[in-house]
mmCIF file of C-alpha atoms and ligand atoms in Angstrom:
data_model
loop_
_atom_site.group_PDB
_atom_site.id
_atom_site.type_symbol
_atom_site.label_atom_id
_atom_site.label_comp_id
_atom_site.label_asym_id
_atom_site.label_seq_id
_atom_site.Cartn_x
_atom_site.Cartn_y
_atom_site.Cartn_z
ATOM 1 C CA MET A 1 -38.636 11.544 13.054
ATOM 2 C CA ARG A 2 -37.589 8.818 15.477
ATOM 3 C CA ALA A 3 -34.389 7.072 14.474
ATOM 4 C CA LEU A 4 -33.033 3.953 16.155
ATOM 5 C CA ILE A 5 -29.368 2.951 15.852
ATOM 6 C CA THR A 6 -28.469 -0.599 16.913
ATOM 7 C CA GLY A 7 -24.913 -0.654 18.245
ATOM 8 C CA ILE A 8 -24.970 3.079 18.979
ATOM 9 C CA VAL A 9 -21.967 2.987 21.342
ATOM 10 C CA GLY A 10 -19.731 1.414 18.675
ATOM 11 C CA PHE A 11 -17.263 3.249 16.454
ATOM 12 C CA ALA A 12 -19.519 4.042 13.478
ATOM 13 C CA GLY A 13 -22.605 4.181 15.745
ATOM 14 C CA SER A 14 -21.183 7.075 17.738
ATOM 15 C CA TYR A 15 -20.423 9.099 14.594
ATOM 16 C CA LEU A 16 -23.847 8.302 13.155
ATOM 17 C CA ALA A 17 -25.433 9.483 16.416
ATOM 18 C CA LYS A 18 -23.821 12.906 15.924
ATOM 19 C CA GLU A 19 -24.812 12.992 12.244
ATOM 20 C CA LEU A 20 -28.486 12.270 13.087
ATOM 21 C CA LEU A 21 -28.669 14.625 16.073
ATOM 22 C CA ASP A 22 -27.226 17.426 13.918
ATOM 23 C CA ALA A 23 -29.934 16.673 11.341
ATOM 24 C CA GLY A 24 -32.656 17.028 14.009
ATOM 25 C CA TYR A 25 -33.725 13.414 14.614
ATOM 26 C CA ASP A 26 -35.143 12.108 17.923
ATOM 27 C CA LEU A 27 -32.525 9.530 18.667
ATOM 28 C CA TYR A 28 -32.776 6.077 20.235
ATOM 29 C CA GLY A 29 -30.069 3.465 20.439
ATOM 30 C CA THR A 30 -29.238 -0.019 21.630
ATOM 31 C CA GLN A 31 -26.085 -1.322 23.250
ATOM 32 C CA LEU A 32 -24.990 -4.604 24.778
ATOM 33 C CA PRO A 33 -25.082 -4.722 28.585
ATOM 34 C CA GLY A 34 -21.691 -3.763 29.991
ATOM 35 C CA GLU A 35 -20.435 -1.807 26.960
ATOM 36 C CA SER A 36 -18.850 1.590 27.592
ATOM 37 C CA ARG A 37 -20.651 4.769 26.466
ATOM 38 C CA GLU A 38 -17.404 6.713 26.298
ATOM 39 C CA ARG A 39 -17.618 7.334 22.540
ATOM 40 C CA LEU A 40 -20.917 9.192 23.031
ATOM 41 C CA ARG A 41 -19.492 11.611 25.581
ATOM 42 C CA GLY A 42 -21.222 15.005 25.198
ATOM 43 C CA LEU A 43 -24.199 13.504 23.327
ATOM 44 C CA LEU A 44 -25.695 11.215 25.959
ATOM 45 C CA LYS A 45 -28.334 13.573 27.264
ATOM 46 C CA HIS A 46 -29.871 13.770 23.782
ATOM 47 C CA ILE A 47 -30.173 10.001 23.279
ATOM 48 C CA SER A 48 -32.380 7.337 24.810
ATOM 49 C CA ILE A 49 -30.295 4.152 25.027
ATOM 50 C CA SER A 50 -31.614 0.662 25.840
ATOM 51 C CA LYS A 51 -29.608 -2.430 26.635
ATOM 52 C CA LEU A 52 -30.310 -5.163 24.118
ATOM 53 C CA ASP A 53 -28.679 -8.339 22.874
ATOM 54 C CA LEU A 54 -30.117 -8.921 19.401
ATOM 55 C CA ARG A 55 -29.659 -12.657 19.884
ATOM 56 C CA ASP A 56 -32.672 -12.437 22.231
ATOM 57 C CA SER A 57 -35.609 -12.352 19.810
ATOM 58 C CA SER A 58 -38.339 -11.604 22.403
ATOM 59 C CA ALA A 59 -36.362 -8.703 23.895
ATOM 60 C CA THR A 60 -35.798 -7.368 20.363
ATOM 61 C CA THR A 61 -39.530 -7.501 19.596
ATOM 62 C CA ARG A 62 -40.346 -5.736 22.897
ATOM 63 C CA LEU A 63 -37.817 -2.989 22.189
ATOM 64 C CA ILE A 64 -39.168 -2.292 18.687
ATOM 65 C CA ARG A 65 -42.751 -2.299 19.996
ATOM 66 C CA ARG A 66 -41.776 0.251 22.666
ATOM 67 C CA VAL A 67 -39.628 2.616 20.551
ATOM 68 C CA LYS A 68 -41.753 2.467 17.357
ATOM 69 C CA PRO A 69 -38.940 3.885 15.210
ATOM 70 C CA ASP A 70 -39.625 5.625 11.889
ATOM 71 C CA MET A 71 -36.105 4.778 10.767
ATOM 72 C CA VAL A 72 -33.731 2.005 11.792
ATOM 73 C CA PHE A 73 -29.979 1.957 11.239
ATOM 74 C CA HIS A 74 -28.781 -1.576 11.959
ATOM 75 C CA LEU A 75 -25.098 -1.358 12.830
ATOM 76 C CA ALA A 76 -24.734 -3.761 15.783
ATOM 77 C CA ALA A 77 -22.330 -6.514 14.765
ATOM 78 C CA ILE A 78 -19.078 -8.304 15.362
ATOM 79 C CA ALA A 79 -16.909 -6.279 12.991
ATOM 80 C CA ALA A 80 -13.395 -7.709 13.332
ATOM 81 C CA VAL A 81 -12.544 -10.203 10.585
ATOM 82 C CA ARG A 82 -9.556 -11.725 12.467
ATOM 83 C CA TYR A 83 -11.777 -12.379 15.523
ATOM 84 C CA SER A 84 -14.389 -14.146 13.372
ATOM 85 C CA PHE A 85 -11.954 -16.906 12.375
ATOM 86 C CA ASP A 86 -11.596 -17.898 16.056
ATOM 87 C CA ASN A 87 -15.283 -17.354 16.905
ATOM 88 C CA PRO A 88 -17.325 -18.402 13.856
ATOM 89 C CA SER A 89 -20.569 -19.438 15.563
ATOM 90 C CA GLU A 90 -20.707 -16.338 17.753
ATOM 91 C CA THR A 91 -20.158 -14.247 14.603
ATOM 92 C CA VAL A 92 -23.060 -15.950 12.819
ATOM 93 C CA GLU A 93 -25.323 -15.664 15.883
ATOM 94 C CA VAL A 94 -24.710 -11.945 16.292
ATOM 95 C CA ASN A 95 -24.426 -10.854 12.669
ATOM 96 C CA THR A 96 -26.890 -13.155 10.925
ATOM 97 C CA THR A 97 -29.363 -14.336 13.579
ATOM 98 C CA GLY A 98 -29.256 -10.885 15.219
ATOM 99 C CA THR A 99 -30.247 -9.313 11.885
ATOM 100 C CA VAL A 100 -33.050 -11.836 11.353
ATOM 101 C CA ASN A 101 -34.399 -11.197 14.886
ATOM 102 C CA LEU A 102 -34.453 -7.464 14.183
ATOM 103 C CA LEU A 103 -36.164 -7.912 10.798
ATOM 104 C CA GLU A 104 -38.778 -10.194 12.376
ATOM 105 C CA ALA A 105 -39.482 -7.575 15.056
ATOM 106 C CA LEU A 106 -39.804 -4.885 12.370
ATOM 107 C CA ARG A 107 -42.116 -7.078 10.304
ATOM 108 C CA LYS A 108 -44.508 -7.239 13.271
ATOM 109 C CA GLN A 109 -44.209 -3.481 13.864
ATOM 110 C CA GLU A 110 -45.111 -2.476 10.277
ATOM 111 C CA SER A 111 -44.891 1.311 10.784
ATOM 112 C CA THR A 112 -41.145 1.764 10.111
ATOM 113 C CA LYS A 113 -40.562 3.859 7.003
ATOM 114 C CA SER A 114 -36.908 3.120 6.335
ATOM 115 C CA ILE A 115 -34.600 0.323 7.469
ATOM 116 C CA LEU A 116 -30.901 0.457 6.695
ATOM 117 C CA THR A 117 -29.017 -2.813 7.126
ATOM 118 C CA VAL A 118 -25.275 -2.261 7.146
ATOM 119 C CA THR A 119 -23.288 -5.156 5.745
ATOM 120 C CA SER A 120 -19.811 -5.052 4.265
ATOM 121 C CA SER A 121 -17.665 -4.925 1.153
ATOM 122 C CA ASP A 122 -16.066 -8.053 2.567
ATOM 123 C CA ILE A 123 -19.044 -10.026 1.212
ATOM 124 C CA TYR A 124 -17.624 -9.554 -2.307
ATOM 125 C CA GLY A 125 -14.492 -11.405 -1.145
ATOM 126 C CA ILE A 126 -12.109 -12.473 -3.882
ATOM 127 C CA VAL A 127 -12.865 -10.370 -6.946
ATOM 128 C CA LYS A 128 -11.154 -10.838 -10.322
ATOM 129 C CA PRO A 129 -9.039 -7.813 -11.405
ATOM 130 C CA ALA A 130 -11.229 -7.357 -14.493
ATOM 131 C CA GLN A 131 -14.234 -6.808 -12.176
ATOM 132 C CA LEU A 132 -12.680 -3.882 -10.289
ATOM 133 C CA PRO A 133 -13.883 -1.432 -9.091
ATOM 134 C CA ILE A 134 -16.576 -3.479 -7.355
ATOM 135 C CA LYS A 135 -20.172 -2.631 -8.235
ATOM 136 C CA GLU A 136 -23.319 -3.772 -6.452
ATOM 137 C CA THR A 137 -23.802 -6.340 -9.235
ATOM 138 C CA THR A 138 -20.385 -7.971 -8.640
ATOM 139 C CA PRO A 139 -20.905 -11.599 -7.498
ATOM 140 C CA LEU A 140 -20.357 -12.431 -3.815
ATOM 141 C CA ASP A 141 -17.455 -14.733 -2.880
ATOM 142 C CA PRO A 142 -16.979 -14.319 0.906
ATOM 143 C CA VAL A 143 -13.882 -15.978 2.435
ATOM 144 C CA SER A 144 -14.146 -15.401 6.204
ATOM 145 C CA PRO A 145 -16.791 -16.309 8.813
ATOM 146 C CA TYR A 146 -17.376 -12.561 9.187
ATOM 147 C CA ALA A 147 -17.935 -12.077 5.449
ATOM 148 C CA ILE A 148 -20.274 -15.085 5.248
ATOM 149 C CA SER A 149 -22.298 -13.863 8.254
ATOM 150 C CA LYS A 150 -22.712 -10.484 6.532
ATOM 151 C CA ALA A 151 -23.487 -12.004 3.112
ATOM 152 C CA ALA A 152 -26.278 -14.010 4.770
ATOM 153 C CA ALA A 153 -27.536 -10.873 6.563
ATOM 154 C CA ASP A 154 -27.561 -9.034 3.214
ATOM 155 C CA MET A 155 -29.575 -11.858 1.638
ATOM 156 C CA PHE A 156 -32.052 -11.994 4.520
ATOM 157 C CA ALA A 157 -32.550 -8.238 4.235
ATOM 158 C CA HIS A 158 -33.337 -8.678 0.553
ATOM 159 C CA GLN A 159 -35.686 -11.565 1.303
ATOM 160 C CA TYR A 160 -37.635 -9.443 3.856
ATOM 161 C CA PHE A 161 -38.033 -6.760 1.203
ATOM 162 C CA LYS A 162 -39.211 -9.249 -1.407
ATOM 163 C CA SER A 163 -41.414 -11.406 0.829
ATOM 164 C CA TYR A 164 -42.963 -8.784 3.103
ATOM 165 C CA GLY A 165 -42.289 -5.445 1.399
ATOM 166 C CA LEU A 166 -40.253 -4.082 4.320
ATOM 167 C CA PRO A 167 -38.617 -0.792 3.198
ATOM 168 C CA ILE A 168 -35.059 -2.139 3.499
ATOM 169 C CA ILE A 169 -31.972 -0.548 2.005
ATOM 170 C CA ARG A 170 -28.811 -2.629 2.087
ATOM 171 C CA VAL A 171 -25.530 -0.799 2.504
ATOM 172 C CA ARG A 172 -22.246 -2.519 1.731
ATOM 173 C CA ALA A 173 -19.817 -0.357 3.617
ATOM 174 C CA PHE A 174 -16.182 -0.562 2.576
ATOM 175 C CA ASN A 175 -13.458 -0.108 5.211
ATOM 176 C CA HIS A 176 -13.673 3.067 7.262
ATOM 177 C CA THR A 177 -11.551 4.484 10.009
ATOM 178 C CA GLY A 178 -10.891 7.503 12.199
ATOM 179 C CA PRO A 179 -10.341 8.470 15.832
ATOM 180 C CA LYS A 180 -12.178 6.245 18.359
ATOM 181 C CA GLN A 181 -11.946 3.058 16.259
ATOM 182 C CA ALA A 182 -10.882 0.167 18.509
ATOM 183 C CA ARG A 183 -7.747 -1.892 18.013
ATOM 184 C CA GLY A 184 -8.229 -5.010 15.904
ATOM 185 C CA PHE A 185 -8.433 -2.996 12.659
ATOM 186 C CA VAL A 186 -5.379 -2.064 10.681
ATOM 187 C CA VAL A 187 -5.222 1.736 11.052
ATOM 188 C CA PRO A 188 -5.811 1.889 14.844
ATOM 189 C CA ASP A 189 -3.537 -1.155 15.286
ATOM 190 C CA PHE A 190 -0.676 0.647 13.531
ATOM 191 C CA CYS A 191 -1.398 4.026 15.189
ATOM 192 C CA ALA A 192 -1.652 2.556 18.712
ATOM 193 C CA ARG A 193 1.697 0.767 18.330
ATOM 194 C CA ILE A 194 3.465 3.808 16.882
ATOM 195 C CA ALA A 195 2.121 6.017 19.699
ATOM 196 C CA ALA A 196 3.202 3.484 22.361
ATOM 197 C CA ILE A 197 6.718 3.380 20.898
ATOM 198 C CA GLU A 198 6.886 7.197 20.723
ATOM 199 C CA TYR A 199 6.055 7.421 24.425
ATOM 200 C CA ASN A 200 8.563 4.668 25.303
ATOM 201 C CA LYS A 201 5.840 2.279 26.348
ATOM 202 C CA MET A 202 6.978 -0.419 23.910
ATOM 203 C CA LYS A 203 10.319 -1.427 22.388
ATOM 204 C CA SER A 204 10.834 0.175 18.992
ATOM 205 C CA GLU A 205 9.746 -2.816 16.979
ATOM 206 C CA MET A 206 6.358 -3.183 15.367
ATOM 207 C CA ARG A 207 4.775 -6.513 14.439
ATOM 208 C CA VAL A 208 2.472 -6.413 11.456
ATOM 209 C CA GLY A 209 0.329 -8.749 9.356
ATOM 210 C CA ASN A 210 -0.302 -8.883 5.613
ATOM 211 C CA LEU A 211 1.126 -5.732 4.012
ATOM 212 C CA GLU A 212 0.297 -6.741 0.429
ATOM 213 C CA ALA A 213 -3.502 -6.421 0.773
ATOM 214 C CA GLU A 214 -5.193 -3.357 -0.735
ATOM 215 C CA ARG A 215 -8.199 -1.651 0.813
ATOM 216 C CA ASP A 216 -10.574 1.181 -0.057
ATOM 217 C CA ILE A 217 -10.677 3.043 3.278
ATOM 218 C CA SER A 218 -12.991 5.997 3.900
ATOM 219 C CA ASP A 219 -13.259 8.489 6.725
ATOM 220 C CA VAL A 220 -16.006 7.287 9.093
ATOM 221 C CA ARG A 221 -17.698 10.710 8.860
ATOM 222 C CA ASP A 222 -18.211 10.239 5.116
ATOM 223 C CA ILE A 223 -19.658 6.767 5.633
ATOM 224 C CA VAL A 224 -22.202 7.842 8.286
ATOM 225 C CA ARG A 225 -23.315 10.761 6.113
ATOM 226 C CA GLY A 226 -23.878 8.152 3.410
ATOM 227 C CA TYR A 227 -26.010 6.111 5.845
ATOM 228 C CA ARG A 228 -28.223 9.131 6.529
ATOM 229 C CA LEU A 229 -28.561 10.079 2.846
ATOM 230 C CA LEU A 230 -29.465 6.511 1.880
ATOM 231 C CA ALA A 231 -31.989 6.064 4.708
ATOM 232 C CA GLU A 232 -33.629 9.359 3.719
ATOM 233 C CA ASN A 233 -33.619 9.021 -0.065
ATOM 234 C CA GLY A 234 -32.304 5.597 -1.111
ATOM 235 C CA LYS A 235 -34.530 3.135 -2.916
ATOM 236 C CA PRO A 236 -35.968 0.290 -0.800
ATOM 237 C CA GLY A 237 -34.926 -3.133 -2.064
ATOM 238 C CA GLU A 238 -31.636 -1.826 -3.445
ATOM 239 C CA ALA A 239 -28.049 -2.463 -2.319
ATOM 240 C CA TYR A 240 -25.511 0.377 -2.271
ATOM 241 C CA ASN A 241 -21.728 0.504 -1.957
ATOM 242 C CA LEU A 242 -20.285 3.247 0.232
ATOM 243 C CA CYS A 243 -16.583 3.708 -0.412
ATOM 244 C CA SER A 244 -13.903 6.157 -1.520
ATOM 245 C CA GLY A 245 -13.237 4.609 -4.933
ATOM 246 C CA LYS A 246 -9.470 4.430 -4.230
ATOM 247 C CA ALA A 247 -7.349 1.493 -3.055
ATOM 248 C CA HIS A 248 -4.287 1.812 -0.825
ATOM 249 C CA LYS A 249 -1.801 -0.966 -0.196
ATOM 250 C CA ILE A 250 -1.497 -1.692 3.554
ATOM 251 C CA LYS A 251 2.270 -1.255 3.138
ATOM 252 C CA TRP A 252 1.666 2.274 1.791
ATOM 253 C CA ILE A 253 -0.499 3.113 4.834
ATOM 254 C CA LEU A 254 2.183 1.787 7.183
ATOM 255 C CA ASN A 255 4.922 3.806 5.476
ATOM 256 C CA ARG A 256 2.786 6.929 5.502
ATOM 257 C CA LEU A 257 2.179 6.574 9.278
ATOM 258 C CA LEU A 258 5.842 5.793 9.920
ATOM 259 C CA GLY A 259 6.685 8.988 8.008
ATOM 260 C CA MET A 260 4.462 10.959 10.431
ATOM 261 C CA SER A 261 6.181 9.430 13.451
ATOM 262 C CA THR A 262 8.850 11.151 15.530
ATOM 263 C CA VAL A 263 10.894 7.933 16.060
ATOM 264 C CA SER A 264 12.402 5.240 13.887
ATOM 265 C CA ILE A 265 10.660 1.869 14.119
ATOM 266 C CA LYS A 266 11.715 -1.602 13.008
ATOM 267 C CA ILE A 267 9.012 -3.600 11.180
ATOM 268 C CA LYS A 268 8.601 -7.351 11.703
ATOM 269 C CA ARG A 269 6.146 -9.701 9.995
ATOM 270 C CA ASP A 270 4.121 -11.638 12.560
ATOM 271 C CA SER A 271 2.552 -14.878 11.362
ATOM 272 C CA ASN A 272 -0.042 -14.641 14.185
ATOM 273 C CA LYS A 273 -1.398 -11.505 12.557
ATOM 274 C CA MET A 274 -1.882 -13.274 9.218
ATOM 275 C CA ARG A 275 -5.315 -14.739 8.487
ATOM 276 C CA PRO A 276 -6.146 -18.228 7.228
ATOM 277 C CA SER A 277 -7.413 -16.434 4.110
ATOM 278 C CA ASP A 278 -7.393 -12.738 3.302
ATOM 279 C CA VAL A 279 -9.047 -10.701 0.582
ATOM 280 C CA PRO A 280 -6.215 -9.356 -1.628
ATOM 281 C CA ILE A 281 -7.992 -6.251 -2.913
ATOM 282 C CA LEU A 282 -11.222 -4.380 -2.217
ATOM 283 C CA VAL A 283 -11.915 -1.227 -4.174
ATOM 284 C CA GLY A 284 -15.416 -0.059 -4.884
ATOM 285 C CA SER A 285 -17.480 2.212 -7.052
ATOM 286 C CA TYR A 286 -19.893 4.605 -5.318
ATOM 287 C CA ASP A 287 -21.431 5.596 -8.642
ATOM 288 C CA LYS A 288 -24.880 4.210 -7.719
ATOM 289 C CA ALA A 289 -24.948 6.059 -4.355
ATOM 290 C CA TRP A 290 -23.939 9.220 -6.230
ATOM 291 C CA ARG A 291 -26.687 8.778 -8.828
ATOM 292 C CA HIS A 292 -29.409 7.969 -6.281
ATOM 293 C CA VAL A 293 -28.574 10.211 -3.302
ATOM 294 C CA ARG A 294 -25.633 12.399 -4.441
ATOM 295 C CA TYR A 295 -23.175 10.661 -2.114
ATOM 296 C CA LYS A 296 -19.506 11.403 -2.531
ATOM 297 C CA PRO A 297 -16.664 11.304 -0.020
ATOM 298 C CA ILE A 298 -15.198 14.647 1.075
ATOM 299 C CA HIS A 299 -12.465 13.740 3.583
ATOM 300 C CA LYS A 300 -8.845 13.144 2.524
ATOM 301 C CA PHE A 301 -7.432 9.767 3.577
ATOM 302 C CA GLU A 302 -4.080 11.267 4.600
ATOM 303 C CA ASP A 303 -5.878 13.632 7.027
ATOM 304 C CA THR A 304 -7.975 10.802 8.458
ATOM 305 C CA ILE A 305 -4.958 8.640 9.325
ATOM 306 C CA GLU A 306 -3.080 11.627 10.735
ATOM 307 C CA ASP A 307 -6.088 12.455 12.995
ATOM 308 C CA THR A 308 -6.212 8.799 14.064
ATOM 309 C CA LEU A 309 -2.509 8.777 14.975
ATOM 310 C CA GLU A 310 -3.013 11.981 16.968
ATOM 311 C CA PHE A 311 -5.977 10.381 18.780
ATOM 312 C CA TRP A 312 -3.824 7.400 19.818
ATOM 313 C CA ARG A 313 -1.029 9.712 20.984
ATOM 314 C CA THR A 314 -3.546 11.364 23.333
ATOM 315 C CA ILE A 315 -4.748 7.981 24.619
ATOM 316 C CA VAL A 316 -1.220 6.662 25.241
ATOM 317 C CA ARG A 317 -0.049 9.952 26.846
ATOM 318 C CA ARG A 318 -2.950 9.760 29.349
ATOM 319 C CA ARG A 319 -2.151 6.162 30.432
HETATM 320 N N1 LIG B 1 -6.283 -5.590 11.825
HETATM 321 C C1 LIG B 1 -5.049 -5.658 11.306
HETATM 322 N N2 LIG B 1 -3.947 -5.496 12.121
HETATM 323 N N3 LIG B 1 -4.919 -5.883 9.984
HETATM 324 C C2 LIG B 1 -3.673 -5.942 9.461
HETATM 325 C C3 LIG B 1 -2.517 -5.781 10.259
HETATM 326 C C4 LIG B 1 -2.669 -5.559 11.655
HETATM 327 O O1 LIG B 1 -1.713 -5.402 12.411
HETATM 328 N N4 LIG B 1 -1.423 -5.893 9.444
HETATM 329 C C5 LIG B 1 -1.892 -6.094 8.200
HETATM 330 N N5 LIG B 1 -3.256 -6.150 8.205
HETATM 331 C C6 LIG B 1 -4.122 -6.359 7.012
HETATM 332 C C7 LIG B 1 -5.213 -7.411 7.149
HETATM 333 O O2 LIG B 1 -4.706 -8.725 6.964
HETATM 334 C C8 LIG B 1 -6.150 -6.977 6.019
HETATM 335 O O3 LIG B 1 -5.684 -7.480 4.788
HETATM 336 C C9 LIG B 1 -6.022 -5.456 6.008
HETATM 337 O O4 LIG B 1 -4.840 -5.156 6.769
HETATM 338 C C10 LIG B 1 -7.200 -4.722 6.598
HETATM 339 O O5 LIG B 1 -7.522 -5.324 7.839
HETATM 340 P P1 LIG B 1 -8.661 -4.743 8.808
HETATM 341 O O6 LIG B 1 -8.418 -3.326 9.139
HETATM 342 O O7 LIG B 1 -8.758 -5.696 9.962
HETATM 343 O O8 LIG B 1 -9.960 -4.728 7.919
HETATM 344 P P2 LIG B 1 -10.701 -5.814 6.989
HETATM 345 O O9 LIG B 1 -10.530 -5.359 5.584
HETATM 346 O O10 LIG B 1 -10.314 -7.196 7.323
HETATM 347 O O11 LIG B 1 -12.223 -5.614 7.455
HETATM 348 C C11 LIG B 1 -12.733 -4.293 7.705
HETATM 349 O O12 LIG B 1 -13.358 -3.812 6.581
HETATM 350 C C12 LIG B 1 -14.601 -4.436 6.246
HETATM 351 C C13 LIG B 1 -15.107 -3.778 4.983
HETATM 352 O O13 LIG B 1 -14.348 -4.233 3.904
HETATM 353 C C14 LIG B 1 -13.626 -4.328 8.940
HETATM 354 O O14 LIG B 1 -13.829 -2.972 9.348
HETATM 355 C C15 LIG B 1 -14.949 -4.954 8.644
HETATM 356 O O15 LIG B 1 -15.824 -4.800 9.756
HETATM 357 C C16 LIG B 1 -15.546 -4.268 7.424
HETATM 358 O O16 LIG B 1 -16.794 -4.798 7.105
#
């Protein structure tokens, strides 16, 4: 089986690459020109990677015609919500138009057996407490350019299933983290700052954003296993949540990481790290993924954030 991962050099892409190689797939991937392949260290000789900007529709069609994938995992995207507020049109071009270009290329190809489009729990946006945990039937109310770009991508994916019968499975991934995730997301942001303070590379004060938000954060290895299980046995046309089923307050995560630190750190609220609008709580139900493909998370959140802090200590020590 030939599998193609768009955005293979990214955080989740690199973990998915390992998951698929371990399962015996012939692996192909795309990356933007100029992106580092560091996250794939040790795996590169088993993967055929092409440079592709999904905003270029002709290049996307040529790539799909050449690779002829049996399975496609569409991960390439702008993933940082904060960034999307300052760059809304770029976010829509990459996340929405990029998805449409890929779906158009796959429509012409016809031979692909399974297409997984990864969107986000952020598309649910502001959810009433009575509707928690979020199910796939919960209405969408996106409140950031990122979330809107992903909601549109989710809808296009559904339209391509309905209009052309493309075997598309939509995955609404809730937050996930682990070693190798870039700064710009809450867990690596906190870990990188704590590690820098521990190694005296920053004064012992940490600036943080909204600590009242609650998020359902999984280990990235659980999420990519979910991607594989859904691509192999999920039902085309359906949407699936992948999540842990538990919410943690950002303040709780911060305190937990501070408790693992070797130094004492002063916390300061930074208005620049606040967003024009933020989703107060995201907690999902993975019941449908369990019923359809027996997905359930196995990693403990406390271990995941400890591993991530350790990863950042190694990075900072090396600098
Ligand atoms: N990034 C960041 N940095 N967030 C902070 C910080 C900080 O220093 N301090 C507080 N926060 C708060 C944010 O305001 C938000 O409420 C929460 O921590 C989580 O922020 P992120 O880690 O940036 O994630 P997100 O929930 O906005 O989006 C992530 O999850 C989505 C799925 O729900 C991203 O990974 C998206 O790509 C993903 O789709």
